[in-house]
Coordinates of C-alpha atoms in Angstrom, one line a residue:
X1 CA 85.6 91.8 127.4
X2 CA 88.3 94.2 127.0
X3 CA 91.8 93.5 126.6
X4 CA 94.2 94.1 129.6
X5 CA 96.0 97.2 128.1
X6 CA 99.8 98.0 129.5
X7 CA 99.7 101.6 131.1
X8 CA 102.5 104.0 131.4
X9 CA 103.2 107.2 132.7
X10 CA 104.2 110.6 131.4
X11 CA 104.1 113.9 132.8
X12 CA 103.6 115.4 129.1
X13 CA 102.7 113.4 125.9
X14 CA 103.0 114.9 122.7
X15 CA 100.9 112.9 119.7
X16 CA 102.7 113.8 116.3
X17 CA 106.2 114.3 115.7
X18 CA 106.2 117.4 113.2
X19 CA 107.8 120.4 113.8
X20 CA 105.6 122.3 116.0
X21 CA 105.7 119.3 118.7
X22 CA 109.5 118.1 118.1
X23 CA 110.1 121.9 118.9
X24 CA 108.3 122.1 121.8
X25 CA 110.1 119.1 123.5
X26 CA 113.3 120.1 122.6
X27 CA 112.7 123.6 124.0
X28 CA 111.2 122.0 126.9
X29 CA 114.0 119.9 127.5
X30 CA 116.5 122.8 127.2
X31 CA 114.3 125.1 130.1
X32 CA 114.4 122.0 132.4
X33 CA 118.2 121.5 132.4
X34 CA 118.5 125.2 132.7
X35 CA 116.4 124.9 135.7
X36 CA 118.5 122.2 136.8
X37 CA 121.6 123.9 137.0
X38 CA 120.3 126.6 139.5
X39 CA 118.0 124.8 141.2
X40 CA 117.4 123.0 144.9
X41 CA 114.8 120.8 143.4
X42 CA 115.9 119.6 139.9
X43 CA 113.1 118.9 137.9
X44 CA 112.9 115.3 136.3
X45 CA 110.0 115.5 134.2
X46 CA 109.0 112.2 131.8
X47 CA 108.3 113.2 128.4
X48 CA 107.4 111.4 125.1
X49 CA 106.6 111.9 121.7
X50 CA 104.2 109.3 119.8
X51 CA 104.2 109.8 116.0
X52 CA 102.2 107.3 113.7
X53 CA 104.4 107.2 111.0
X54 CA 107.0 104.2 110.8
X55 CA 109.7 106.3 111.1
X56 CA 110.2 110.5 111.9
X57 CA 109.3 112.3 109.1
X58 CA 107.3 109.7 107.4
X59 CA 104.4 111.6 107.4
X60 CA 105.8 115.1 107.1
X61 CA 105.1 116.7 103.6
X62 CA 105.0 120.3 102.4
X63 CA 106.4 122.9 99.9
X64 CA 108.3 123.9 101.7
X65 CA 109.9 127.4 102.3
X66 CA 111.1 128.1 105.8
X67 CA 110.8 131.0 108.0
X68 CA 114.2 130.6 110.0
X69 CA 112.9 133.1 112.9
X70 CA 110.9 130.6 114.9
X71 CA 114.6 129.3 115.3
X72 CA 116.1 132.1 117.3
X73 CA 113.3 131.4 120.4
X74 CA 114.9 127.9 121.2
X75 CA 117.7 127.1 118.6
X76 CA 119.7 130.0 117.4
X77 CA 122.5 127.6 116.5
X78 CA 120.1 125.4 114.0
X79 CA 123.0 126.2 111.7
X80 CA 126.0 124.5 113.0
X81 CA 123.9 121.8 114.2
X82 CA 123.9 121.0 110.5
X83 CA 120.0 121.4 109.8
X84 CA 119.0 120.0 106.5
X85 CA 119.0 122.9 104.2
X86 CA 118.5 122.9 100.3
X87 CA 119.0 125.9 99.3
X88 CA 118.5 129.9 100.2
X89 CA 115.8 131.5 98.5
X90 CA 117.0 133.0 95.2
X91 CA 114.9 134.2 92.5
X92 CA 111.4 135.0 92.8
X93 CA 108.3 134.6 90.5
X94 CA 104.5 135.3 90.7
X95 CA 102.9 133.5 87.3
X96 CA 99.3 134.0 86.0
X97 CA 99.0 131.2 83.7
X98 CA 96.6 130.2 80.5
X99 CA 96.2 127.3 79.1
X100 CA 99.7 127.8 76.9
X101 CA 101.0 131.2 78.0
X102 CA 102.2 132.9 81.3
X103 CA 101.9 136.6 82.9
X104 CA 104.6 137.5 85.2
X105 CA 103.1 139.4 88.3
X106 CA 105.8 142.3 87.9
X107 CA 105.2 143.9 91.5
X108 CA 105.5 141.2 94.6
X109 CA 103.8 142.9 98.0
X110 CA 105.6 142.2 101.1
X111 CA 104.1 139.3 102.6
X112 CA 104.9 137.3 98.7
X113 CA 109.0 138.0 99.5
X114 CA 111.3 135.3 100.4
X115 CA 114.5 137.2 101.4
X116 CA 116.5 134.9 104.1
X117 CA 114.2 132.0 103.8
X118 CA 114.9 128.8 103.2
X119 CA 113.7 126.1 100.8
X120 CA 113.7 122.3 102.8
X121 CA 112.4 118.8 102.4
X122 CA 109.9 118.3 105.7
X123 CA 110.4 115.1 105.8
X124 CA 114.3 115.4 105.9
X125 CA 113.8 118.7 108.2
X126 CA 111.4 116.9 110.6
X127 CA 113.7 113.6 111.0
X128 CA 116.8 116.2 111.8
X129 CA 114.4 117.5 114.4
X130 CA 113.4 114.4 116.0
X131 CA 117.3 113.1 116.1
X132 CA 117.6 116.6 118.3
X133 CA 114.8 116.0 120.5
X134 CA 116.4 111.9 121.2
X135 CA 120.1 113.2 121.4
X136 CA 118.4 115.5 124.8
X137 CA 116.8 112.1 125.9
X138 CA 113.2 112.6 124.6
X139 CA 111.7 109.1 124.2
X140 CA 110.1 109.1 120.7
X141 CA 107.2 106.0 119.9
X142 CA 107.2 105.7 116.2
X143 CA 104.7 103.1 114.7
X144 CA 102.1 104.1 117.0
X145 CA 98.9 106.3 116.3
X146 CA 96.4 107.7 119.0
X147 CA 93.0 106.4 119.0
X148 CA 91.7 108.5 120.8
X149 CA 91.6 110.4 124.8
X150 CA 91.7 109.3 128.1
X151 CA 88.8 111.2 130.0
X152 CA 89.0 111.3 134.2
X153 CA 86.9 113.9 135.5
X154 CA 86.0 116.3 132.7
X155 CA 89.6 116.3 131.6
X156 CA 92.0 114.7 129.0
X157 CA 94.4 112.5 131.6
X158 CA 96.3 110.8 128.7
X159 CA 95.5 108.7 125.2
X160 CA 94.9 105.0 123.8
X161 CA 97.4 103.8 121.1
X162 CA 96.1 101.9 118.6
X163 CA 96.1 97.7 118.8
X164 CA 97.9 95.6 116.8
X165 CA 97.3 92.8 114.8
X166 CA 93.5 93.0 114.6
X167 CA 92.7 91.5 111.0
X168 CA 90.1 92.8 108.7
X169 CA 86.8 91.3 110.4
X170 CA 87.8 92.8 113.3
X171 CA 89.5 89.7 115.3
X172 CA 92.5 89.4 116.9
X173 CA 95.5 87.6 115.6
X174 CA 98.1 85.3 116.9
X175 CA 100.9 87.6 118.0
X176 CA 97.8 91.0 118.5
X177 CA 98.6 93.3 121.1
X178 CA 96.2 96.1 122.5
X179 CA 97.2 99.8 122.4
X180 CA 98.5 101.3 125.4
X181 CA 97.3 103.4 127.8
X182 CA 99.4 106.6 128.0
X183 CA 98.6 108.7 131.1
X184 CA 99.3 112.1 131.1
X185 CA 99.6 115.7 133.1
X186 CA 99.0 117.3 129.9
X187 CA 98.2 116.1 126.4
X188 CA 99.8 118.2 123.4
X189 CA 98.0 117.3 120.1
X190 CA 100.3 118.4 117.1
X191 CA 98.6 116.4 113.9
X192 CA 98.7 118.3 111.4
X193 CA 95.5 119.5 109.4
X194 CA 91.8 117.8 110.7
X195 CA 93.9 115.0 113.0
X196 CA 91.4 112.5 114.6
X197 CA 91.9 113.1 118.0
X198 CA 91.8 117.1 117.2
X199 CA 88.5 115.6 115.7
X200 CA 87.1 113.9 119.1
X201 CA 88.1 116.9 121.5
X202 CA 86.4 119.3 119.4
X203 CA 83.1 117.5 119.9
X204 CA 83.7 116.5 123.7
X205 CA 84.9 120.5 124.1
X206 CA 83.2 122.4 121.1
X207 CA 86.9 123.6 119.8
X208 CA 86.0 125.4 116.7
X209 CA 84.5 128.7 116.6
X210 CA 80.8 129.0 115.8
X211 CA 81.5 132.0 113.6
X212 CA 84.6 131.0 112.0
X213 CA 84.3 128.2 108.8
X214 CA 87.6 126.4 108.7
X215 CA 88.8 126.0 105.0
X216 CA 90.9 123.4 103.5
X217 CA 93.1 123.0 100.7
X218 CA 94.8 119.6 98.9
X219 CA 98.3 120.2 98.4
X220 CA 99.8 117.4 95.7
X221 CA 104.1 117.1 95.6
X222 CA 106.6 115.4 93.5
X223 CA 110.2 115.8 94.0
X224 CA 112.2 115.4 90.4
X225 CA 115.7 114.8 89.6
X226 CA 115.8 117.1 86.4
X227 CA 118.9 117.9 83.7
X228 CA 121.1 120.3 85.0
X229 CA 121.2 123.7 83.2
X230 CA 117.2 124.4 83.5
X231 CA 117.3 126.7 86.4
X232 CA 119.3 127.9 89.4
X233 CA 119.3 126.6 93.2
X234 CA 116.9 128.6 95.3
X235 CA 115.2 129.8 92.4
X236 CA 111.3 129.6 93.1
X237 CA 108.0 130.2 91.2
X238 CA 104.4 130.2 92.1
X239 CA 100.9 130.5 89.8
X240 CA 97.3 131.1 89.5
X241 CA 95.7 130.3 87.3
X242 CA 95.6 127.2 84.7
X243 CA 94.2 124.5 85.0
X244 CA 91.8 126.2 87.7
X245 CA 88.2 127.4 86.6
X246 CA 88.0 131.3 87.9
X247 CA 85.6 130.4 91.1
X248 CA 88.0 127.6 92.6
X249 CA 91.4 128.7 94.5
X250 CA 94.6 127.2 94.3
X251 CA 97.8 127.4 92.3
X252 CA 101.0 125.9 91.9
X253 CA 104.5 126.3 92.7
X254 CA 107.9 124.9 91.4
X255 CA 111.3 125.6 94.1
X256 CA 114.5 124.2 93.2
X257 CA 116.8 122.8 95.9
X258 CA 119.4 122.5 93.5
X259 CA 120.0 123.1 89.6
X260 CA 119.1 119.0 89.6
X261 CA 116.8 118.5 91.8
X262 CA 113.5 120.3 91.7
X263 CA 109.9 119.9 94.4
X264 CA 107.0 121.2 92.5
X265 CA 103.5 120.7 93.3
X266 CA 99.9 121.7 93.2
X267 CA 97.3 123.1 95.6
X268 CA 93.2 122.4 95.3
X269 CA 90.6 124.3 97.3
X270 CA 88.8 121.1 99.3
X271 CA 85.4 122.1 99.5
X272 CA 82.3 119.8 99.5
X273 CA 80.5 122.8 97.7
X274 CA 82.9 122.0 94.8
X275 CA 83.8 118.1 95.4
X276 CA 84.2 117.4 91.7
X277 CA 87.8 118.0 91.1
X278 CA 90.9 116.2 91.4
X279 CA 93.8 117.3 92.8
X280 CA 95.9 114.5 91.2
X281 CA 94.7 115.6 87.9
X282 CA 95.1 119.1 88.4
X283 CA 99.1 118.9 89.3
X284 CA 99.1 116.2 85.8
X285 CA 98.1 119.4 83.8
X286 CA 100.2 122.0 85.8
X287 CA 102.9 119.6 84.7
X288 CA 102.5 120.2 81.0
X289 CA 101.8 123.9 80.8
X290 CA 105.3 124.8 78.7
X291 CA 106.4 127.1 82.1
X292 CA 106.8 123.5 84.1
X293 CA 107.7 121.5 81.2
X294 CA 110.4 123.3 80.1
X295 CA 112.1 122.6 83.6
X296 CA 111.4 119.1 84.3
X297 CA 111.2 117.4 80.9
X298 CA 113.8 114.8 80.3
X299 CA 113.8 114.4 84.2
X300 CA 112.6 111.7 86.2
X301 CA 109.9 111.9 89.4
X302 CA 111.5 110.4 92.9
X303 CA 108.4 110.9 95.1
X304 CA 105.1 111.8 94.9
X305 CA 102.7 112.9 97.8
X306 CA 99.7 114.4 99.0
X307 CA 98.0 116.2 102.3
X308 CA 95.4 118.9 103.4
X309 CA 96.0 122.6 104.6
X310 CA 94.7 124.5 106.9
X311 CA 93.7 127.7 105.2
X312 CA 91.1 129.4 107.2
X313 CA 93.0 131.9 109.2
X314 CA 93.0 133.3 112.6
X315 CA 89.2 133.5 112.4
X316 CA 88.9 130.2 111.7
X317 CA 91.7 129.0 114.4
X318 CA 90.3 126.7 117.1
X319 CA 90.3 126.7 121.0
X320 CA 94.2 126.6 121.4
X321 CA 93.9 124.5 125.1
X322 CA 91.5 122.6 127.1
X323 CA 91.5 120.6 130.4
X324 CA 94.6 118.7 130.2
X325 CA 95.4 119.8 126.2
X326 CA 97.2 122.2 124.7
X327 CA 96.8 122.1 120.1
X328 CA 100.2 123.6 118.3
X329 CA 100.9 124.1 114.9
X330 CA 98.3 123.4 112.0
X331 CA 96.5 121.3 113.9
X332 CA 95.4 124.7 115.6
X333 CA 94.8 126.5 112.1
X334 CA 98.3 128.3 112.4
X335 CA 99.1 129.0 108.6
X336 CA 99.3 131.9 106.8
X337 CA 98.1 131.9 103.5
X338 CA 99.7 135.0 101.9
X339 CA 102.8 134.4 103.0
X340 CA 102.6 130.8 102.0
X341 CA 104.0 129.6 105.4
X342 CA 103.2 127.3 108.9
X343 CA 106.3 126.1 109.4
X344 CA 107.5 128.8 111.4
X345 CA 104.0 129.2 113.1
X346 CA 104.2 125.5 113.8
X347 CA 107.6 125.7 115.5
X348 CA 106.8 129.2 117.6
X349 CA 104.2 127.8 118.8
X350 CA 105.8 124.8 120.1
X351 CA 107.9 127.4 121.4
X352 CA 105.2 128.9 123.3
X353 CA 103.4 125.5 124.5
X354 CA 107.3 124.5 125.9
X355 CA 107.2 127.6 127.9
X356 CA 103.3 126.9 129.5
X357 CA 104.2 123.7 130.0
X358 CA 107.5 124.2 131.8
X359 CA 105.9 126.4 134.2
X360 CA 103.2 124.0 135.1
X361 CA 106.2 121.4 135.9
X362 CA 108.0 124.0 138.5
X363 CA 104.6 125.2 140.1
X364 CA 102.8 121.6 139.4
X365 CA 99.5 123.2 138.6
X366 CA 98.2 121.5 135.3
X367 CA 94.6 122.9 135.5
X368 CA 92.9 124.1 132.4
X369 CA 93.6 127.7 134.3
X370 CA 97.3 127.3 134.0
X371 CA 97.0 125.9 130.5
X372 CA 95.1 129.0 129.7
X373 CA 98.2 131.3 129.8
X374 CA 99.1 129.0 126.5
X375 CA 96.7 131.2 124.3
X376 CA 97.9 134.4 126.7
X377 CA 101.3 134.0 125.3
X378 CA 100.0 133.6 121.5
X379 CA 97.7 136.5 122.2
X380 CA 100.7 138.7 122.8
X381 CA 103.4 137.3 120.0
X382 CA 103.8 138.3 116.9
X383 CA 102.6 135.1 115.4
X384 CA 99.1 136.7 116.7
X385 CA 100.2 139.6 114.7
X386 CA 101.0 137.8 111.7
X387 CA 97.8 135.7 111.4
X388 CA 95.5 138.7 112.2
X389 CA 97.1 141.3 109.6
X390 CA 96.4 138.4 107.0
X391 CA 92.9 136.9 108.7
X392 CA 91.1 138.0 105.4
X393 CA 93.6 136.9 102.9
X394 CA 92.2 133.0 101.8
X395 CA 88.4 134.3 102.3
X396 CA 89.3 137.0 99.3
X397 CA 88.9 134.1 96.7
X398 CA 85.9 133.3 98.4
X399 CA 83.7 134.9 95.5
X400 CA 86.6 134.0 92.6
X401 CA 90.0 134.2 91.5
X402 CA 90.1 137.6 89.8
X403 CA 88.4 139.2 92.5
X404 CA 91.3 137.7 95.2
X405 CA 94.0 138.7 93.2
X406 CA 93.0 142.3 93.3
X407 CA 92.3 141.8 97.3
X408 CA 95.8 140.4 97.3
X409 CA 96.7 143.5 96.1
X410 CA 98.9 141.8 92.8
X411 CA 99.0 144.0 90.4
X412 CA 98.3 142.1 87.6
X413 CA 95.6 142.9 84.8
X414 CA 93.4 139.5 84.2
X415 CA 90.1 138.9 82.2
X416 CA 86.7 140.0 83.4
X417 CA 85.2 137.4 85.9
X418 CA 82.1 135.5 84.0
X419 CA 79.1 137.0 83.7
X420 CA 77.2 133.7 85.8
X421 CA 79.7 132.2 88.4
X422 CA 77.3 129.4 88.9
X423 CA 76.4 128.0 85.6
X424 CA 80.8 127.3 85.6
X425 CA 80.7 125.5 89.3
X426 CA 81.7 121.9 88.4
X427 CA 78.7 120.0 89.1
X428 CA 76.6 117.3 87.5
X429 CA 74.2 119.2 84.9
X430 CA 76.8 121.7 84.2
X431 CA 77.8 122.3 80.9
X432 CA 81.4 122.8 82.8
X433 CA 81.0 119.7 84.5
X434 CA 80.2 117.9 81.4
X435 CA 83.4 119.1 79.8
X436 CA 85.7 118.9 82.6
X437 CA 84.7 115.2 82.9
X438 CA 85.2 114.6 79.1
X439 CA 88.8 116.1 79.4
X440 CA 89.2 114.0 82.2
X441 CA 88.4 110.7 80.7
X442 CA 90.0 111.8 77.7
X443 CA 93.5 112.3 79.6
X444 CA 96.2 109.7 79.6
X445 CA 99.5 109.5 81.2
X446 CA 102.5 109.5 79.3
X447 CA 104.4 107.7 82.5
X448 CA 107.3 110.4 81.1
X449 CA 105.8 113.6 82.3
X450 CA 102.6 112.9 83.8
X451 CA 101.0 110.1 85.8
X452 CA 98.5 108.1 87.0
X453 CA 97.4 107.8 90.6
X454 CA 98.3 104.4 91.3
X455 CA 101.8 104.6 89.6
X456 CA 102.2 108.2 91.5
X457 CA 101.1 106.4 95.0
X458 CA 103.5 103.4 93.8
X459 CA 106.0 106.8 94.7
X460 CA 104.7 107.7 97.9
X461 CA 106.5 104.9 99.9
X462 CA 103.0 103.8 101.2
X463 CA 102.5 100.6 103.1
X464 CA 99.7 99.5 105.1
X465 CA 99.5 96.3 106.5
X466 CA 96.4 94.3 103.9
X467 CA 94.2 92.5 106.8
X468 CA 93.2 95.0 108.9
X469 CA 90.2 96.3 109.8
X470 CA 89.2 99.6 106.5
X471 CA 90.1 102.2 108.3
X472 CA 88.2 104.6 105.9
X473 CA 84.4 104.2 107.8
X474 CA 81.0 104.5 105.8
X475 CA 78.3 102.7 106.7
X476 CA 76.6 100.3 104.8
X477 CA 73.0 101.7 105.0
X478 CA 75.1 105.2 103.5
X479 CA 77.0 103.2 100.7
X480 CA 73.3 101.5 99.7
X481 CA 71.5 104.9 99.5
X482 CA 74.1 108.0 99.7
X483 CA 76.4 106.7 97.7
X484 CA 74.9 104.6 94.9
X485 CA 71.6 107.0 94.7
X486 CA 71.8 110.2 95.7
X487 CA 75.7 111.3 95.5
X488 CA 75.9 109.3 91.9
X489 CA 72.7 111.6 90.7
X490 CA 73.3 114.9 92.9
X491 CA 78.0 115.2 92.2
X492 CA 78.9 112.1 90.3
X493 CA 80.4 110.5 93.3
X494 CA 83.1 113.2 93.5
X495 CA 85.5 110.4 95.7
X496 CA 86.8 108.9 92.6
X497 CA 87.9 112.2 92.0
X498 CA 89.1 114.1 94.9
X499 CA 91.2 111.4 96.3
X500 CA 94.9 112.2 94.9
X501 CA 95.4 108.2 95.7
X502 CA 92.9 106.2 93.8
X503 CA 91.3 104.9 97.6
X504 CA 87.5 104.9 96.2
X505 CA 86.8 103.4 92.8
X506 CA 83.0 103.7 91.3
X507 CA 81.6 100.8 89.1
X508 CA 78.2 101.7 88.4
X509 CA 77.8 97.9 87.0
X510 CA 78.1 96.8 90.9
X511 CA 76.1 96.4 94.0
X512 CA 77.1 98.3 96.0
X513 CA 79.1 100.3 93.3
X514 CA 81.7 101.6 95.9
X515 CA 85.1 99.8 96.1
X516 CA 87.8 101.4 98.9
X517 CA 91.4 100.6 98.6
X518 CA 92.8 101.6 101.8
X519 CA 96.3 100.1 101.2
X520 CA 96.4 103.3 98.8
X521 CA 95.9 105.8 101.7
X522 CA 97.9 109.1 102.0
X523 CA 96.8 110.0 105.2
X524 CA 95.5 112.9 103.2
X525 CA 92.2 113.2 104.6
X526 CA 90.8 115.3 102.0
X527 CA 88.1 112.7 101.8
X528 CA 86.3 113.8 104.9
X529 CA 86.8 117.4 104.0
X530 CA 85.5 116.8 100.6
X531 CA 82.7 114.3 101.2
X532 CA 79.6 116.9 100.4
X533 CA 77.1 114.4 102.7
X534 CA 80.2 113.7 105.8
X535 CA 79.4 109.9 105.7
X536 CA 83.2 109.1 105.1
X537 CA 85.4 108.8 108.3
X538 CA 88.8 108.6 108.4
X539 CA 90.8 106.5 111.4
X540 CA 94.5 106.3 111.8
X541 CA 95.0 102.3 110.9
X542 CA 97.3 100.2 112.4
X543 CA 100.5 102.4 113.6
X544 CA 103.5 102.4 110.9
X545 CA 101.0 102.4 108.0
X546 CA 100.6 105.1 105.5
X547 CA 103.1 106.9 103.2
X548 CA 107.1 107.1 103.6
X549 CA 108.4 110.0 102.3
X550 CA 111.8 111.0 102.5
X551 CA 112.4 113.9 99.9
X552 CA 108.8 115.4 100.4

């Protein structure tokens, strides 16, 4: 028998709290008391915002450079509303890096330039947002995750919240709750990269395009308080290169907020082509090539943290509405990798999905036709402009790093690519593999400059309450054969690797030899992206759980 859930009712319900949905309500908000004030019929719309984190901005982690532009659609005064700003893009550098020495990319194309950006902490960025959105009257839900849609009628009508206090075996508590039932007019899903529920509506509504592959990075952070004298505020660098074999993308980059306070981090093509590699480990050696050490040696770390990126492009981007849904931000595949940038994507379209959504309140028409002039609007902005001039950037790498930085058009001379692309892929049998995973083992943390995963998660802020159900799925019958047979023969079970938090541990002495440590969890998800047979599956546990940044 069910539990008797309490149901309430919205006329819009945003699920995440990151910037694309935070500025969606607040624009909202503002085109309804504008309404107000002229009209005969004032429109009292109910709106909330349900964001699993255990505060605003818990979850939020990137670079991050902003775009200010998204700004001027619905907040041209961001600046004397005191929005948390490091520091305004300074100097600019493009690095190729060896092993010990560095190439400076001497000409920057357009789309690499950083004039009037800005650098900001997300986190910080995306709690200033959400204290906006309250201050109009927005109710915010933090603690609480969605579970998944409401379907009435071949529409979404609303979402399920999670329950709480269900412990480990899957019983309830003294003191357990059930989720709620959150009815809806329309649904906005704003998760971020692969969310869960984005995950459910694409197979109830086939969201993806068939011809499009979505691509996904793993983008590692620490935030450092460093001597002061080392570099400049605003000053900002990014690399190819070291510690990356040729035929895997990624790179690094290093901005400072202030001449004492540096984010730096480290970005890992996710592919379960190429599962064997560790994005933790990656950003531990970025650390000590002599460019990075130089800056942040003698300092100390504050935060560490990890998520996944969208990087597919417009060709990749998914269904933007359905019936009773609208996506935003990189939950709809809105990043541009040239430029480096979603936040003003994420934010622009808010803007957009404020503006569909307002008009469905004044005509009352929330059918999947009136929805529809959501994409209408991006197909006419110039964030459709944007991601379509630079729909072919990521897939350049596709056949190696040498070849993309010539696509990129970076003038830069490298070595010639290997002669044999595969015999370098790093996979058991390899003779890369073979010394990749000597180095590996061979690596130690000097708890100084580098790290291991469970001190750098000791960083993250992560709590998650112990006894509840694992919220990280595989069956058993897959953990018996998948992962103690073939995966351990086929890639090495590639999860003790890829997981920048130390969740999955391999002891090849045990039956079964798989232990999970969900209490570890980023929230990451690059184990489901990674995960070369899919038999992982990642569900948001109990509301509040996860990381807690606050410089990220």
């Amino acid at each position: 028998m069910s539990p008797e859930r309490e149901s309430l009712d919205f006329d819009i319900v945003f699920v995440g709290a990151g910037p694309a949905n935070l500025s969606a309500a607040i624009h909202l908000q503002n085109l309804v008391e504008r309404h107000n004030e002229r009209a005969t019929s004032p429109l009292e719309p109910e709106i909330a915002i349900i964001e699993k984190g255990r505060y605003p901005g818990a979850h939020l982690l990137s670079g991050a450079i902003l775009d200010p532009s998204a700004f001027s659609l619905f907040m041209p005064d961001f600046l004397e509303k005191g929005c948390p700003l490091e520091a305004p893009v300074g100097k600019e550098h493009v690095w190729f890096l060896g092993e010990k020495r560095k190439l400076r990319i001497p000409y920057l194309p357009e789309a690499f330039r950083n004039g009037g950006n800005y650098l900001v902490s997300l986190s910080r960025f995306g709690a200033w947002l959400a204290s906006e959105a309250e201050a109009r009257g927005i109710a915010l839900i933090d603690n609480t995750a969605a579970t998944g849609p409401i379907l009435e009628n071949g529409r979404v009508a609303g979402i399920v919240t999670d329950d709480k206090g269900i412990d480990r075996n899957g019983r309830a508590m003294p003191g357990s709750e059930p989720g709620m039932r959150l009815n809806a007019r329309a649904v906005v899903v704003g998760e971020g990269a692969r969310g869960s529920l984005f995950r459910q509506l694409d197979r109830i509504f086939g969201l993806q395009p068939e011809a499009g592959k979505q691509i996904y990075e793993t983008g590692v952070k620490e935030v450092w308080k460093i001597p002061a004298g080392r570099t400049g505020a605003g000053e900002i660098h990014h690399t190819f290169g070291h510690p990356l074999p040729p035929e895997l993308y990624g790179g690094g980059w290093l901005y400072a907020f202030s001449e004492t306070s540096v984010s730096l981090g480290f970005v890992t093509s996710a592919e379960p082509s190429l599962p064997s590699v560790d994005p933790h480990y990656n950003l531990q050696l970025f650390k000590r090539h002599p460019l990075v050490r130089d800056i942040i040696a003698g300092g100390s770390m504050l935060e560490y943290g990890a998520k996944t990126i969208t990087s597919g492009g417009y060709d990749a981007m998914p269904k933007l509405f359905g019936p009773g849904f609208l996506l935003t931000g990189e939950c709809a595949g809105l990043v541009n990798m040239q430029r480096l940038k979603g936040l003003h994507l994420a934010m622009h379209s808010g803007v957009l999905a404020a503006e569909t959504l307002f008009d469905s309140l004044v005509s009352g028409d929330f059918t999947e036709k009136a929805l529809r002039t959501y994409e209408t609007r991006f197909e006419t902005s110039a964030m459709k402009e944007e991601l379509h001039g630079a729909r072919l950037y990521r897939q350049g790498f596709e056949h190696g790093l040498y070849r993309g930085l010539v696509n990129a058009g970076l003038k830069v001379a490298v070595p010639a690519p290997p002669s044999s692309p595969g015999e370098n892929r790093l996979l058991p049998g390899g003779k890369e593999y073979d010394k990749w995973l000597l180095k590996k083992k061979a690596f130690r943390p000097d708890g100084a400059l580098t790290f291991g995963k469970n001190d750098s998660v000791f960083r993250s802020g992560t709590v998650h309450e112990e006894n509840q159900p694992c919220h990280l799925e595989i069956q058993p019958e897959d953990v018996a054969v998948i992962c103690a047979e073939r995966c351990a023969g086929e890639f090495g079970n590639p999860c003790q690797h890829f997981c920048p938090a130390g969740v999955y541990e391999i002891d090849t002495d045990s039956r079964p030899p798989l232990k999970i440590n969900p209490s570890n969890c980023l929230h990451c998800k690059t184990c489901e992206i990674a995960d070369p047979y899919g038999v992982i599956v990642w569900k948001p546990p109990e509301g509040g759980g996860g990381p807690g940044y606050k410089l990220c």
